[in-house]
Protein backbone atom coordinates (compact mmCIF):
# COMPACT_ATOMS: atom_id res chain seq x y z
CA UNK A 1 0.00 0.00 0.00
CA UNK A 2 1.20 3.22 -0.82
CA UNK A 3 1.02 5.76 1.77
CA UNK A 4 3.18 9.15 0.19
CA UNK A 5 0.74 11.77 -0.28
CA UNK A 6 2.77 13.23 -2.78
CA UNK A 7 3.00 9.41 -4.69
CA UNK A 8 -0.96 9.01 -4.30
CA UNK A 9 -1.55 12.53 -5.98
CA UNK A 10 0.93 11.86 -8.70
CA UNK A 11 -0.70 8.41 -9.37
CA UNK A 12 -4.80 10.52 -9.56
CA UNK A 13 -2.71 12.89 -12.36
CA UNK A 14 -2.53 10.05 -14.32
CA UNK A 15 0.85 11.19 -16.13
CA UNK A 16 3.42 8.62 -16.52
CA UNK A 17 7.21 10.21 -15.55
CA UNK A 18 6.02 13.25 -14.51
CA UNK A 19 6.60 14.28 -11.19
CA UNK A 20 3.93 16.47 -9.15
CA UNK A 21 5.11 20.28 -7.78
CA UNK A 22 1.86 21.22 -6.47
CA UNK A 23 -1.41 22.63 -6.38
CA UNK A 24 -3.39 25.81 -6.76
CA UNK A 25 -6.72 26.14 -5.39
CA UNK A 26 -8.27 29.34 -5.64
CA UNK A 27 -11.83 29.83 -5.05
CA UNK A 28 -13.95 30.68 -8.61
CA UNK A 29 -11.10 29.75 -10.69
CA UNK A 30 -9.69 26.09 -12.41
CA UNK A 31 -7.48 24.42 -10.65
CA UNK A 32 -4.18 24.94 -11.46
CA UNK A 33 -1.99 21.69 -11.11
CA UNK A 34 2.04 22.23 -11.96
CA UNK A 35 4.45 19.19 -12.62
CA UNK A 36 7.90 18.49 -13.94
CA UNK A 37 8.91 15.43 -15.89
CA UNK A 38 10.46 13.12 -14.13
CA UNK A 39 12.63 11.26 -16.67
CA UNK A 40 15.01 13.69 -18.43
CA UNK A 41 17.83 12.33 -20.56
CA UNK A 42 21.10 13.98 -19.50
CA UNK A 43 22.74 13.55 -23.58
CA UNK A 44 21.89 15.61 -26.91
CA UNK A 45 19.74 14.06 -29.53
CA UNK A 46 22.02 15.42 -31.88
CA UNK A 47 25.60 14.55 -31.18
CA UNK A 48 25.10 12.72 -27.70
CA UNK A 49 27.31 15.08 -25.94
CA UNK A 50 26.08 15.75 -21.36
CA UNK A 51 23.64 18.89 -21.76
CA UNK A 52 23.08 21.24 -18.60
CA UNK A 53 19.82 23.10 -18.10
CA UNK A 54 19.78 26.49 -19.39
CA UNK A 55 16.54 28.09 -17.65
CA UNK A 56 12.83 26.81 -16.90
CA UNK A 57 10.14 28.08 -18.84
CA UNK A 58 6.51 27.97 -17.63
CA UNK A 59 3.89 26.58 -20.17
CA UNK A 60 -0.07 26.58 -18.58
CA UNK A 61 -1.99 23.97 -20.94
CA UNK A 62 -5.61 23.04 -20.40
CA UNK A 63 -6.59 19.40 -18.72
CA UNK A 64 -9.25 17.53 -18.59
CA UNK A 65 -11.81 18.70 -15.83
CA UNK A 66 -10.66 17.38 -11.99
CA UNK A 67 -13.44 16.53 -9.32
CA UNK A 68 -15.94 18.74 -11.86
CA UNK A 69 -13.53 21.33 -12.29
CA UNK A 70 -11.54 23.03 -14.65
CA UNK A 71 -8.56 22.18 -14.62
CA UNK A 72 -5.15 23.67 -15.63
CA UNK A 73 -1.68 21.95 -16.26
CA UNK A 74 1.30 24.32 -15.49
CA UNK A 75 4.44 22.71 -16.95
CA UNK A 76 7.61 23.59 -16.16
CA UNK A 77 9.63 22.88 -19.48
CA UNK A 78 13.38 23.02 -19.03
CA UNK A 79 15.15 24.26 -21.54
CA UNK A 80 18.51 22.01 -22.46
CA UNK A 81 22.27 23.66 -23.26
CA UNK A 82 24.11 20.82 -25.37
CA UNK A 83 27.79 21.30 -23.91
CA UNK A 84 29.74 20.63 -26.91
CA UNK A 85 30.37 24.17 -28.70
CA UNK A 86 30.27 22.49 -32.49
CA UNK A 87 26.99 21.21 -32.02
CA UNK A 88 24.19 22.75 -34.50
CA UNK A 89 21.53 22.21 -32.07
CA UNK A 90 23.26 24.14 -29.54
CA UNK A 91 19.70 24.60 -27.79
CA UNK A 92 16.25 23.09 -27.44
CA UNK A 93 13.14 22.69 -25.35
CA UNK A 94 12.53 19.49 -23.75
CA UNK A 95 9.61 17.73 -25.46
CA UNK A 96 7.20 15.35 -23.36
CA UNK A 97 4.50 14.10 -25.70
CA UNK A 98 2.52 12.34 -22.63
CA UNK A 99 1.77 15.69 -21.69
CA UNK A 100 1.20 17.68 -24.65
CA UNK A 101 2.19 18.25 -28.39
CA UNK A 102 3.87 21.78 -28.58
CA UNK A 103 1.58 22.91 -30.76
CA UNK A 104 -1.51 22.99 -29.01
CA UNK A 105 -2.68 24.64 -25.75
CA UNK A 106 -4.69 21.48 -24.77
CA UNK A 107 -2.96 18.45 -23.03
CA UNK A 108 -2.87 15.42 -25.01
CA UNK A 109 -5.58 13.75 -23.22
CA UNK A 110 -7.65 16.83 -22.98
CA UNK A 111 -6.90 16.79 -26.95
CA UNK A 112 -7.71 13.38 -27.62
CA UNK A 113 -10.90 13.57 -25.22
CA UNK A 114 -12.14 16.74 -27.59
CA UNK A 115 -11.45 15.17 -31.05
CA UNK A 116 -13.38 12.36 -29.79
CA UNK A 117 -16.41 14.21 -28.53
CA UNK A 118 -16.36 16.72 -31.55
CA UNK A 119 -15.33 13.77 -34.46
CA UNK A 120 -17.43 10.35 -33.04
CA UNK A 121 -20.12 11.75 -31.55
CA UNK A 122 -20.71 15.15 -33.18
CA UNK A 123 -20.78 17.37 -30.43
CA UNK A 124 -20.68 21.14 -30.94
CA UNK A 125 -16.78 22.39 -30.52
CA UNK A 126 -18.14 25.35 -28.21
CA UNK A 127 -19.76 23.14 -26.07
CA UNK A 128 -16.32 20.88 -25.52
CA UNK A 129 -14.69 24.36 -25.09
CA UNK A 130 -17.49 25.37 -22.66
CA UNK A 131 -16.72 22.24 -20.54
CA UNK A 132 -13.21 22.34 -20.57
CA UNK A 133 -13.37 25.96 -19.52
CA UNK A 134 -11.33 27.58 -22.33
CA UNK A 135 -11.83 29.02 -25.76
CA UNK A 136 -13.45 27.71 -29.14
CA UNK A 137 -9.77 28.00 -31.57
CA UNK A 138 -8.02 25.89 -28.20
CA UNK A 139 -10.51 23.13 -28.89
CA UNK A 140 -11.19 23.27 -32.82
CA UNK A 141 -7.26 23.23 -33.13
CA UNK A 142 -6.62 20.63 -31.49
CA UNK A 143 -9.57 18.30 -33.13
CA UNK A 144 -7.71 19.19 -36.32
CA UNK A 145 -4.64 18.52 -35.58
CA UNK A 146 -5.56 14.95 -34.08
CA UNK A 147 -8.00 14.87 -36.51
CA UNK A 148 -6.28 15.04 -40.01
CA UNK A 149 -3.86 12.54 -38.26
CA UNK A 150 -7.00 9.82 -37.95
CA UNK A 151 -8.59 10.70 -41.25
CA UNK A 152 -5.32 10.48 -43.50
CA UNK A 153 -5.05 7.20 -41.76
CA UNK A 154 -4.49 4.82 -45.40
CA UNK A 155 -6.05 1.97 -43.87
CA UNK A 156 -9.17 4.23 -43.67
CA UNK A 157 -9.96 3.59 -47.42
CA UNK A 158 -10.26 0.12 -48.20
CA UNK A 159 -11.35 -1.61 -51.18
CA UNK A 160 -13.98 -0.14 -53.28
CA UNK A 161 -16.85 -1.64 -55.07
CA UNK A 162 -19.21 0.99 -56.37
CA UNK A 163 -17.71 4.67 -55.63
CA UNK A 164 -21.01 7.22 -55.78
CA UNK A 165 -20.34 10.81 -56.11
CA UNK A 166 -22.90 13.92 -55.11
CA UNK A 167 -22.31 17.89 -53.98
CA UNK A 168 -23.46 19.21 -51.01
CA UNK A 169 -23.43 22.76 -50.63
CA UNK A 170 -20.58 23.71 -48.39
CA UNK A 171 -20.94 27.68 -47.61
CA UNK A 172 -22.96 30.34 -48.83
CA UNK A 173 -20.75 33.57 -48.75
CA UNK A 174 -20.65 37.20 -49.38
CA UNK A 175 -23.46 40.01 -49.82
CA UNK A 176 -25.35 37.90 -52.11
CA UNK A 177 -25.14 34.23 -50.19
CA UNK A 178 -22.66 33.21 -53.33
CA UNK A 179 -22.82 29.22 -52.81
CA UNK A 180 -19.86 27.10 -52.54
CA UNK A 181 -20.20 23.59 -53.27
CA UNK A 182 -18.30 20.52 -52.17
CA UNK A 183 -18.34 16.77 -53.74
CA UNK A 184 -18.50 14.16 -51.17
CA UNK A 185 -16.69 11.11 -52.95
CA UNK A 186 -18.45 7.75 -51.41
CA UNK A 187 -18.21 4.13 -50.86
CA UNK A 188 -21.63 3.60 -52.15
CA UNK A 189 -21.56 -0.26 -51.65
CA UNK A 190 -20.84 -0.12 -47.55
CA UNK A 191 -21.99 3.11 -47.12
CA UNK A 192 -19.23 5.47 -45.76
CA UNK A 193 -17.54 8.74 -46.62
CA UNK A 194 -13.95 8.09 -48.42
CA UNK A 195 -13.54 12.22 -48.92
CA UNK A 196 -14.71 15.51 -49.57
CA UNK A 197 -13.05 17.70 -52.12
CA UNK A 198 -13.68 21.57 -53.03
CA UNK A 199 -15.93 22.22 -56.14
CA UNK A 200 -18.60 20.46 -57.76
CA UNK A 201 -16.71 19.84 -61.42
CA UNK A 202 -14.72 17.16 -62.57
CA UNK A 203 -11.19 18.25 -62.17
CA UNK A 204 -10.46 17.70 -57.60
CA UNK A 205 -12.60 14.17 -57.89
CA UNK A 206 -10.88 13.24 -60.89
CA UNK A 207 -7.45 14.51 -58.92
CA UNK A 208 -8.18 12.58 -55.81
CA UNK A 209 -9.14 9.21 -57.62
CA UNK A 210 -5.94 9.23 -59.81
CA UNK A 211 -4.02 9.71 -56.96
CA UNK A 212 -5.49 6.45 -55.27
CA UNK A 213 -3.23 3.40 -56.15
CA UNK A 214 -3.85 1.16 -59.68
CA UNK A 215 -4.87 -1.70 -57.74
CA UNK A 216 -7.76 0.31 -55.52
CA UNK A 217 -8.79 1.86 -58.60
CA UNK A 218 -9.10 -1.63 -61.15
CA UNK A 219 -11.41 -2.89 -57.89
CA UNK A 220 -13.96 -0.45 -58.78
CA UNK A 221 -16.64 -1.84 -60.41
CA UNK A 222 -19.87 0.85 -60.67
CA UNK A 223 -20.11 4.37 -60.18
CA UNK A 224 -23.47 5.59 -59.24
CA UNK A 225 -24.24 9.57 -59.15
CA UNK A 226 -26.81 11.34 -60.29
CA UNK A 227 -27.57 12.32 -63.83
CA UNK A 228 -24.61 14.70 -63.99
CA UNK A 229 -22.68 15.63 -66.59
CA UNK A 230 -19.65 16.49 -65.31
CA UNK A 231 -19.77 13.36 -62.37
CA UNK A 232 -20.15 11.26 -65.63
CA UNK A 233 -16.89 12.53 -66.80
CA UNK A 234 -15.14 11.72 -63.98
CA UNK A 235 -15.72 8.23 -64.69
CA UNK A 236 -14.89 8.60 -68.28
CA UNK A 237 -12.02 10.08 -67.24
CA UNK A 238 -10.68 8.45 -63.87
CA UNK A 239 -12.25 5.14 -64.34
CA UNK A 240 -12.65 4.67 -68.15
CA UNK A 241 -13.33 0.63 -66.89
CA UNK A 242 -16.59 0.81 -64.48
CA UNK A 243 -20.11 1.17 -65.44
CA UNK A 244 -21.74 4.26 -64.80
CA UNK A 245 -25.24 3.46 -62.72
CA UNK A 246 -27.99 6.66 -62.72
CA UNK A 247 -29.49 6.67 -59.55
CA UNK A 248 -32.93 5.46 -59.80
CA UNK A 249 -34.64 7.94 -57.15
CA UNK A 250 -33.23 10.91 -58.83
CA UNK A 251 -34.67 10.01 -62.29
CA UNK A 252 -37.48 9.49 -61.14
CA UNK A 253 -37.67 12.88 -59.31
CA UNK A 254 -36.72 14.48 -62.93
CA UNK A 255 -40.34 12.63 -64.26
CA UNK A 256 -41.86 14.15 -61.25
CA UNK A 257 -40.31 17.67 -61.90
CA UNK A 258 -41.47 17.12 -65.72
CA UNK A 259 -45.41 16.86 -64.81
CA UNK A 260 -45.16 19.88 -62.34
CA UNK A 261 -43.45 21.81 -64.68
CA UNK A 262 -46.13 20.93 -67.33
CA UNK A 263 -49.32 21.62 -64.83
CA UNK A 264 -47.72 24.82 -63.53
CA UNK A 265 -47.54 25.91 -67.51
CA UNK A 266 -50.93 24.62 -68.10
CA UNK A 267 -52.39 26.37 -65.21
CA UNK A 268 -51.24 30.10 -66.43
CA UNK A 269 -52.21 29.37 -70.23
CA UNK A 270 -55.63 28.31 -68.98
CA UNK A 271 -56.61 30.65 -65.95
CA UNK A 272 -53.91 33.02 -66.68
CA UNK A 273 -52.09 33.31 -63.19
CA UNK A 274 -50.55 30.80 -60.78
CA UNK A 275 -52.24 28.14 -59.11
CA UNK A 276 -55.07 29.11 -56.22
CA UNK A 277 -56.75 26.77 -53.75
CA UNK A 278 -59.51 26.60 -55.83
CA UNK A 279 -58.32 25.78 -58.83
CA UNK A 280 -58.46 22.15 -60.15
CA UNK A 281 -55.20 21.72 -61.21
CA UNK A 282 -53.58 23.00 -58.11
CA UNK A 283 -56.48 20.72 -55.91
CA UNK A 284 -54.81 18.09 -57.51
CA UNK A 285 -50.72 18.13 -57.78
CA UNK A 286 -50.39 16.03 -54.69
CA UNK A 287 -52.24 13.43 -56.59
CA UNK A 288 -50.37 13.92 -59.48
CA UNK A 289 -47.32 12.98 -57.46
CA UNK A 290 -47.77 10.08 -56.04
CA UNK A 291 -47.38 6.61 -57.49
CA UNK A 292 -50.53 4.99 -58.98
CA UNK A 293 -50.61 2.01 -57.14
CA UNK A 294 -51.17 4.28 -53.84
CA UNK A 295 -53.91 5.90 -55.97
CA UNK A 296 -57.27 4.02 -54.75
CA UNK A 297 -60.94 4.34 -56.26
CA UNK A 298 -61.61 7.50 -55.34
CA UNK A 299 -58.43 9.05 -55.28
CA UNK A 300 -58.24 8.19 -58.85
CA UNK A 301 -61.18 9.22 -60.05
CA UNK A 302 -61.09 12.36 -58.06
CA UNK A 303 -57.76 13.41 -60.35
CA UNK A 304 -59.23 12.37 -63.44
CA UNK A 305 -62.01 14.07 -62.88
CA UNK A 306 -60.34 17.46 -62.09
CA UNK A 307 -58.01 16.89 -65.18
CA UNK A 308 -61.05 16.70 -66.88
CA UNK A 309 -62.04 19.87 -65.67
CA UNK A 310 -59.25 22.37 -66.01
CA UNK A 311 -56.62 20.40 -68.91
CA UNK A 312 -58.46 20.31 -72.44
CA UNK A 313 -55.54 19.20 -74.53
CA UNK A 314 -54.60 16.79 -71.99
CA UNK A 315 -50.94 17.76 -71.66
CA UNK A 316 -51.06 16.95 -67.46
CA UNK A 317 -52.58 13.48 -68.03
CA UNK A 318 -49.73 12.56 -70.56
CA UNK A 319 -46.70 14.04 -68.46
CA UNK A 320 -48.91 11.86 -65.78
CA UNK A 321 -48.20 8.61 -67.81
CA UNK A 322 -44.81 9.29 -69.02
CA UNK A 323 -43.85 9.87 -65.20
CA UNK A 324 -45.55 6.79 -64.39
CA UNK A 325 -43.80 4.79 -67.53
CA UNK A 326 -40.27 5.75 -66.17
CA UNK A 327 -41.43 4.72 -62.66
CA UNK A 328 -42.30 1.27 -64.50
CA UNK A 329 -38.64 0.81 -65.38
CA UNK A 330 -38.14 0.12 -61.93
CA UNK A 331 -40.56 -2.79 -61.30
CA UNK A 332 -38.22 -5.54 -62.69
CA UNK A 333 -34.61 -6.46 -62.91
CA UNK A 334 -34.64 -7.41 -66.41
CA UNK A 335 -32.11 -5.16 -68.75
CA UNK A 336 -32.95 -6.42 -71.37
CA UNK A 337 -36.58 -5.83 -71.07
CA UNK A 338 -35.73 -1.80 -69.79
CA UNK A 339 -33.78 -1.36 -72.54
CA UNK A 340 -36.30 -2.34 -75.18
CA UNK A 341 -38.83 -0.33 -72.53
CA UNK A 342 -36.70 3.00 -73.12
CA UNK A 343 -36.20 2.55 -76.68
CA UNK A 344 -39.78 2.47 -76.94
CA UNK A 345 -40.50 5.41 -74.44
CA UNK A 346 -37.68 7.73 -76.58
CA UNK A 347 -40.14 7.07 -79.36
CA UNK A 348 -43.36 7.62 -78.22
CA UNK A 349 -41.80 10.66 -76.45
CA UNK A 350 -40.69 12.65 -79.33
CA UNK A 351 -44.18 12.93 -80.67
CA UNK A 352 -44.86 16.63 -81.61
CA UNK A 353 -48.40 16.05 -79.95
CA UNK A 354 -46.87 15.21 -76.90
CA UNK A 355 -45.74 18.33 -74.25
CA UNK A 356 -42.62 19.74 -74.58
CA UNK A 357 -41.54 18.62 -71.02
CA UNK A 358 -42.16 15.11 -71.89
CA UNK A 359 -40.39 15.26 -74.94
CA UNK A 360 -37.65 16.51 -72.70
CA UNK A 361 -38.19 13.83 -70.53
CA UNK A 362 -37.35 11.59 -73.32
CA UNK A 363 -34.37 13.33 -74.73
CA UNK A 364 -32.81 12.77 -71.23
CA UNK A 365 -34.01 8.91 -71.26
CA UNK A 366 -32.09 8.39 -74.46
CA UNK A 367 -29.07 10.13 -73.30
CA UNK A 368 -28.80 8.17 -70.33
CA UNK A 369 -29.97 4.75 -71.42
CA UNK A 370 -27.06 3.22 -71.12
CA UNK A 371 -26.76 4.45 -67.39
CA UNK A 372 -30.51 3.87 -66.59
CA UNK A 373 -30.38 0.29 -67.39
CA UNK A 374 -27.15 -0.26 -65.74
CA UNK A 375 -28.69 -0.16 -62.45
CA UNK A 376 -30.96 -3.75 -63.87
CA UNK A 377 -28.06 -5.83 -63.23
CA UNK A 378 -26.05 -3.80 -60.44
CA UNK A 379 -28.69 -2.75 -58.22
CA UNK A 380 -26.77 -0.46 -56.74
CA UNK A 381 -27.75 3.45 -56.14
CA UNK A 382 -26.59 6.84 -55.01
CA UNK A 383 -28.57 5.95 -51.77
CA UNK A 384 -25.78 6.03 -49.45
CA UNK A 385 -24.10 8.99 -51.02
CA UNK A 386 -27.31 10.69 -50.16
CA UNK A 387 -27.17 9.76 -46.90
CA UNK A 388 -23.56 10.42 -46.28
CA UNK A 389 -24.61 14.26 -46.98
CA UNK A 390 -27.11 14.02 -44.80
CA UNK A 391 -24.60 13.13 -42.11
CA UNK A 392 -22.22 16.07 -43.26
CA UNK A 393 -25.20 18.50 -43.26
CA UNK A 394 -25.87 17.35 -39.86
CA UNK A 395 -22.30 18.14 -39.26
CA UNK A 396 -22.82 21.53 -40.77
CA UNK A 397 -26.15 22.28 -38.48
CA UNK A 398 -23.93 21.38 -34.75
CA UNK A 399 -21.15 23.85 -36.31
CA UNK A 400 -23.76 26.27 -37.64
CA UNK A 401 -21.79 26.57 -40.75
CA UNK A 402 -18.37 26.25 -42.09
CA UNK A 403 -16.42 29.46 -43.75
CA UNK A 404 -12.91 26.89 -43.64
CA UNK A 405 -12.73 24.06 -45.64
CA UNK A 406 -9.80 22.26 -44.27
CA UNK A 407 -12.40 21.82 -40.77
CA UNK A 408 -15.03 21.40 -42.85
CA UNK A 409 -13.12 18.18 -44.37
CA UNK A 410 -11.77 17.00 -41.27
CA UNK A 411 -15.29 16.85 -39.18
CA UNK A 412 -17.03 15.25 -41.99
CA UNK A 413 -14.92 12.60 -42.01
CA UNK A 414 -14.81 12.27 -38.33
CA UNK A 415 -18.12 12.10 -38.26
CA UNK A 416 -19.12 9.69 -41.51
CA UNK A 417 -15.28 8.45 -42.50
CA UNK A 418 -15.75 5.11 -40.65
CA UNK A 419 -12.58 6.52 -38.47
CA UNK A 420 -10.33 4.05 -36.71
CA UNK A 421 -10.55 5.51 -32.87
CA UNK A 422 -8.51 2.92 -31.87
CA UNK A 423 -5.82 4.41 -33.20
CA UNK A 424 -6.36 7.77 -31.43
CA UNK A 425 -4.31 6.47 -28.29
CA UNK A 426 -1.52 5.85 -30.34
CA UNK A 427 -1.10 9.08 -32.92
CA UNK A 428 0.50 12.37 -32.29
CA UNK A 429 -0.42 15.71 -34.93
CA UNK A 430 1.88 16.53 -37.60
């Protein structure tokens, strides 16, 4: 049994090798804790020559809460004289990593306690700071600077399968809310976050793919996204070998937008303003949207019978069937059958009779056939992606915003990344 006060108090600090000086209590203010280390090697790390201490230099870091207090470390550092004249290092600090990286004003478990709370479980960075007793920039840098360590981590990206790609806005700036996107790049087989890159073009997911190795990239086997143009260069580009899949949810939506677009246009050519309560056509566009097995009896005939009322050429009722027609792709797995299905479609679509928006409808079918089908015999979708940005706009909502990207990246992938924490007892910041 140990029975030194000063032995028991050092062994509650929890610091291995550092030796306890004493302890500041003041009443309405964090305790203030200084220590020493204990194990100080008496040779330079440069030429191995004896080194004397020069002078003692007092460094105040902030701990972890004690007893429900703040708490603050107050380290003596010693500052080293290497004794041999020709030696370039001539002078240096002593460096103690148990206690703290010299970059940061947090201890090294407060920092690893904050990057935890902040990155795993998505905890404001003000409220961390608010517990600890300090300021917000002592926190945030120290969850970036442990952070970036976890989230470059190479083991972090394995093997991918089907890589999805989507934007999510990132910060709207300036007098006039100028929006800045971001592209989150996505493992959209398992379902996590592999990185988010500035921009919503081509050129940084294109960058960060080709700088993956040949082997991770020749694994890839789909990319999903939405019906982008310049996401479906990427592939071209980066991945010449996958198949692209078009996300069946978001062509889907398109058909949707089509028949709103063609009922808002047919309700100012025929009552000359925009849709009213009272109007038929506007009495019915949450009928129009949804699917047509979920239409029963009455439902049914109470849309017909308003379209009946308020759209003589019929232009609703046939972006109404052309929506429903694409939603048909989706009832089988068959590609052969939704190919022949699309061909078709493209035909019927480009009918002059028909309404421009579904003849637009089927201009973008027949561009993206070959995507469209691919999805038949993949089944896999930009589902995941979608909910990864869900996950960094929830991100986005704790932080109320981001104005720096470099935090911006590192929280995200805290938060969605599929991080290794295990690792966080073992790293130290750049």
């Amino acid at each position: 049994m140990i029975t030194d006060p000063t032995r028991i108090a050092e062994i509650l600090l929890g610091l291995p090798d550092v030796s306890l000086i004493g302890v500041l209590d003041s009443d309405g203010q964090p305790l203030v804790v200084t220590v020493e280390t204990s194990a100080l090697s008496s040779n330079c790390p440069n030429c191995g020559t004896r080194v004397v201490i020069k002078e003692r230099r007092t460094t105040e870091l902030v701990d972890l809460p004690a007893f429900g207090r703040p708490t603050r470390l107050r380290w003596n550092k010693r500052r080293l004289r290497c004794l041999n004249n020709a030696c370039q290092t001539n002078t240096y600090t002593e460096d103690a990593p148990v206690i703290a990286s010299s970059r940061l004003r947090l201890t090294t478990r407060a920092s690893k306690w904050a990057t935890k709370q902040v990155g795993k479980h998505g905890r404001p960075v003000q409220g961390v700071a608010d517990e600890l007793g300090c300021d917000w920039h002592t926190v945030n840098d120290a969850v970036v600077a442990y952070g970036e360590v976890l989230v470059n981590d190479p083991s972090r990206v394995s093997d991918v399968i089907s890589l999805g790609l989507d934007e999510s806005l990132f910060l709207r700036e300036g007098k006039y809310r100028r929006q800045t996107w971001a592209t989150s790049i996505v493992d959209s087989k398992d379902g996590y976050l592999l990185d988010v890159v500035p921009g919503r073009s081509g050129t940084e997911p294109i960058a960060w793919i080709e700088h993956r190795p040949r082997s991770w990239r020749e694994n890839i086997q789909y990319g999903t996204m939405d019906l982008s143009g310049p996401y479906s260069k990427v592939f071209d580009v980066a991945l010449p070998h996958v198949r692209k899949v078009a996300d069946p949810f978001h062509l889907v939506r398109l058909a949707n937008t089509r028949l709103d677009q063609c009922r808002r246009r047919v309700q100012n050519e025929i009552f000359g303003h925009r849709g009213l309560s009272g109007d038929p056509l506007y009495r019915c566009r949450k009928l129009l949207q949804m699917a047509s097995e979920r239409l029963e009896g009455p439902a049914h005939n109470k849309m017909v019978g308003l379209l009946r009322a308020s759209d003589p050429r019929g232009d609703v009722m046939a972006a109404w069937r052309a929506k429903e027609a694409v939603r048909e792709l989706y009832s089988h797995t068959n590609e052969a059958l939704a190919r022949t299905w699309i061909d078709e479609l493209v035909i019927s679509m480009s009918d002059k009779d028909y309404p421009e928006e579904v003849q637009s409808l089927g201009r973008t079918l027949l561009r993206w056939k070959e995507e469209i089908v691919a999805w038949h015999s993949s089944q896999v979708t930009n589902g995941p992606t979608e909910a990864m940005n869900n996950l960094i706009k929830r991100t986005k909502r704790v932080a109320f915003g981001f104005s720096n990207f470099r935090n911006f990246r590192v929280r995200a992938l805290l938060y969605a990344g599929r991080v290794n924490w295990e690792l966080l007892q073992y790293v130290r910041p750049y």
